[in-house]
XYZ file of C-alpha atoms in Angstrom:
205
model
C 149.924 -80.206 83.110
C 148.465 -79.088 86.312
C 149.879 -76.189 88.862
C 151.564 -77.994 91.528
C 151.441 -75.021 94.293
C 149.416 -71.969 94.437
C 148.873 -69.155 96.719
C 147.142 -65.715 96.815
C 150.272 -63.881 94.850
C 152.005 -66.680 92.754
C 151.935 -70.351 91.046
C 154.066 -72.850 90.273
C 154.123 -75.025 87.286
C 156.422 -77.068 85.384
C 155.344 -76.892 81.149
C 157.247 -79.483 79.018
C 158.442 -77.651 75.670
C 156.762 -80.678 73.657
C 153.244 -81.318 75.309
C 150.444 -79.427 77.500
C 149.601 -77.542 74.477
C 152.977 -75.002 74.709
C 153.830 -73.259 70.884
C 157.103 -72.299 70.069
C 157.412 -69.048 67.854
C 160.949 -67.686 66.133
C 161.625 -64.573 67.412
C 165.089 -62.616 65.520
C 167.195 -63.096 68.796
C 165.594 -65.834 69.989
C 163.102 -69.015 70.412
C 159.899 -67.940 72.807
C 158.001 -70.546 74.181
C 154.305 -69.681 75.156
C 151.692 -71.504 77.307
C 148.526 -70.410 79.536
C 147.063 -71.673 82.767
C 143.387 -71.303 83.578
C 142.191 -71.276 86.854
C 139.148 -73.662 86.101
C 139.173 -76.535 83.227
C 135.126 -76.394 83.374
C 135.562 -72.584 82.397
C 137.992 -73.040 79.818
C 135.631 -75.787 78.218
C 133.020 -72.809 78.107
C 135.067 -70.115 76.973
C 135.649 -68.012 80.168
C 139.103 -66.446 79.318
C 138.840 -63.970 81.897
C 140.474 -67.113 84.359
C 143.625 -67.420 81.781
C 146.905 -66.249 82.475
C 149.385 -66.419 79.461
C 153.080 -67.117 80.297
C 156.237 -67.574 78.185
C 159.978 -68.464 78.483
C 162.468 -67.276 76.068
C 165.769 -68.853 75.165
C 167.698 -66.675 73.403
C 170.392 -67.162 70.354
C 173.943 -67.628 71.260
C 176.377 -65.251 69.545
C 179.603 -67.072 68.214
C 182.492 -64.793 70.628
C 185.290 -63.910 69.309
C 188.253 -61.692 70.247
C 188.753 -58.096 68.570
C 192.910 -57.578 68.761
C 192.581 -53.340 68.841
C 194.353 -51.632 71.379
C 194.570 -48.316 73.254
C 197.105 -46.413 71.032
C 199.442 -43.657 72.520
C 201.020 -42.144 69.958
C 203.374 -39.024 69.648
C 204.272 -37.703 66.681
C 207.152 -35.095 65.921
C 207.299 -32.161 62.834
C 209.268 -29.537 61.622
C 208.028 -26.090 60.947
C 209.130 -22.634 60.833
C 208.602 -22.176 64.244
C 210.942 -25.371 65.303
C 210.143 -28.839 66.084
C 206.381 -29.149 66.985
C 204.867 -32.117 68.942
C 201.521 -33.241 68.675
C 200.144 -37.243 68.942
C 196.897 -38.794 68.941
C 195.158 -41.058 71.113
C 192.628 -43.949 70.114
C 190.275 -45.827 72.471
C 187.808 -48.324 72.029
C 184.939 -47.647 74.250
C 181.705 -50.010 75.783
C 179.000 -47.385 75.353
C 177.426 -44.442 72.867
C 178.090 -42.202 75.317
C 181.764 -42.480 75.450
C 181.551 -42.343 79.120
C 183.105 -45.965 80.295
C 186.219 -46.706 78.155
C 187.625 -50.167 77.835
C 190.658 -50.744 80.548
C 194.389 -51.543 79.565
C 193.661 -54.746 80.957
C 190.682 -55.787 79.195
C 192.879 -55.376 75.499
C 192.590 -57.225 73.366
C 189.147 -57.024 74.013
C 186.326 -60.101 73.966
C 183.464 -59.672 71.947
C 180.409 -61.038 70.721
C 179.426 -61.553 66.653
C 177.526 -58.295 65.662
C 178.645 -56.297 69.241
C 178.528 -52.831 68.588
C 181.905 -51.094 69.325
C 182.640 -47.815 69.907
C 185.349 -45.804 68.694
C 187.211 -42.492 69.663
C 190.114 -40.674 68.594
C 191.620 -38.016 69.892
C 194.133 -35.618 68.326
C 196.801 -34.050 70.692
C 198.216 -30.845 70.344
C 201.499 -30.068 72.645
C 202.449 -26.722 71.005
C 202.531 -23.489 72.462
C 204.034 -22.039 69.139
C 201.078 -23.543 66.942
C 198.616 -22.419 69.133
C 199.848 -18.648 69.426
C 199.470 -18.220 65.362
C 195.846 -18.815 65.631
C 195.893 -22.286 63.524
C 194.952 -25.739 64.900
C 195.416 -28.566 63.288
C 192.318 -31.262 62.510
C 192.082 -35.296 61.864
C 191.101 -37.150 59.134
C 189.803 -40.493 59.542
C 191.361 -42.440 56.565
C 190.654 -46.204 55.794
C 189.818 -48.810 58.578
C 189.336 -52.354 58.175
C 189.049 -55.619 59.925
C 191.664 -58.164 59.047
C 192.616 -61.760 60.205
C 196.196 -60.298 60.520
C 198.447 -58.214 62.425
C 199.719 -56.852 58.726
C 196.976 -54.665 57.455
C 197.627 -54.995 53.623
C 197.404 -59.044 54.156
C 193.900 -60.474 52.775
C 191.893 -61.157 53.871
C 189.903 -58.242 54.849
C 186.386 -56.318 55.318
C 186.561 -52.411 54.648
C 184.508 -50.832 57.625
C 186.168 -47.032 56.148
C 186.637 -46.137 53.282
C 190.199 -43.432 52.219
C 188.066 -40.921 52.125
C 187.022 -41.332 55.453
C 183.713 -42.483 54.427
C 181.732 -45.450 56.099
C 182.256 -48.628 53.541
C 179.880 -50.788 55.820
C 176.307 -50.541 56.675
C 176.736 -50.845 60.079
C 179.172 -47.853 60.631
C 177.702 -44.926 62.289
C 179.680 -41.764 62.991
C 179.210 -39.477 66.131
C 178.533 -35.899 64.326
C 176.700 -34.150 67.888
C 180.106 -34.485 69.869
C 182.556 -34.568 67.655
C 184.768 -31.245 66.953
C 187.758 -30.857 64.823
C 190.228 -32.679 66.892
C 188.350 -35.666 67.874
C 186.962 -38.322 65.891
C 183.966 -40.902 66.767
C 182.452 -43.909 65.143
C 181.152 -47.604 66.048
C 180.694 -50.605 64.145
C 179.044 -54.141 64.576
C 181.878 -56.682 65.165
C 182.107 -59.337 61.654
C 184.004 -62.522 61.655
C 186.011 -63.387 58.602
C 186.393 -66.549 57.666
C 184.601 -68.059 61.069
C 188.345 -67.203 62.828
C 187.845 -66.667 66.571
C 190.254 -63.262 66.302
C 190.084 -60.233 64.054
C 192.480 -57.283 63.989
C 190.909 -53.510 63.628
C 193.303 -51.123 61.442
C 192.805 -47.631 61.032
């Protein structure tokens, strides 16, 4: 329990978990270890704290991974209206950050995550119409029901409700993006859940 090298900016020390008077505390993400050298034991002894120097190592939790099957949907969708055949589509991407600023690549689908990860939503509605636009309407989304599901099959149990049909959050953990989002764009994140302890879930919206 004694510094084996010292010099005028640093020590070294070696502190077994168990012994030399180190306390282990339970901290939410993780376990903290906590110890103190003093530079004189004769000062110690007489309460001269202004020689301690507190130090701790911290070892955190590991999160059971898991892999979230949602990918980066393309989709186009075709309608008929007065005007002829209108084309809009929508496009839905899962994204790393709140900011919506660094997307997840094609080749990082189906994406790896971590138990509790936040992940970040957006979808985008496409409008391809000249017609539609000239009329002075636009169309808007509506974010119906999402879920996660240990199945390609969304109607197959079992599974968690993150959305609710009324486009309502059905978890505790979903948060929507109301600052950025406009009519044609949708954003929301969620904390990743296993079902079941399976190592893959399946995101339908």
């Amino acid at each position: 329990c004694r510094v084996s090298h010292y010099n005028d900016t640093h020590i070294t020390i070696t502190a077994p978990l168990n012994n030399c008077e180190t306390t282990l505390s339970n901290a939410s993400a993780a376990l903290v270890y906590t110890n103190h050298v003093y530079a004189d034991y004769t000062n110690r002894r007489a309460g001269a704290l202004n020689n301690r120097l507190d130090f701790s190592c911290e070892y955190p939790y590991v999160q059971p991974s898991l892999t979230l099957k949602a990918y980066w949907i393309e989709e186009a969708l075709g309608h008929f209206t007065s005007v002829g055949k209108e084309l809009t589509g929508f496009d839905m991407r899962l994204f790393h950050d709140q900011r919506y600023l660094k997307p997840y690549k094609e080749n990082e689908y189906p994406i790896a995550v971590l138990v509790k990860e936040r992940v970040f939503v957006k979808i985008d509605l496409k409008e391809a119409v000249a017609e539609l636009k000239a009329t002075g309407n636009k169309l808007c989304s509506r974010l119906g029901k999402c879920t996660l599901n240990l199945f390609p099959d969304k109607v197959v149990p079992p599974m968690h409700l993150l959305i609710n049909d009324y486009g309502r959050a059905a978890d505790s953990t979903v948060k929507f993006n109301t600052t950025t989002t406009t009519a044609d764009e949708i954003k929301f994140s969620f904390e990743v859940k296993n079902l079941k302890d399976n190592r893959a879930v399946y995101l339908h919206c």
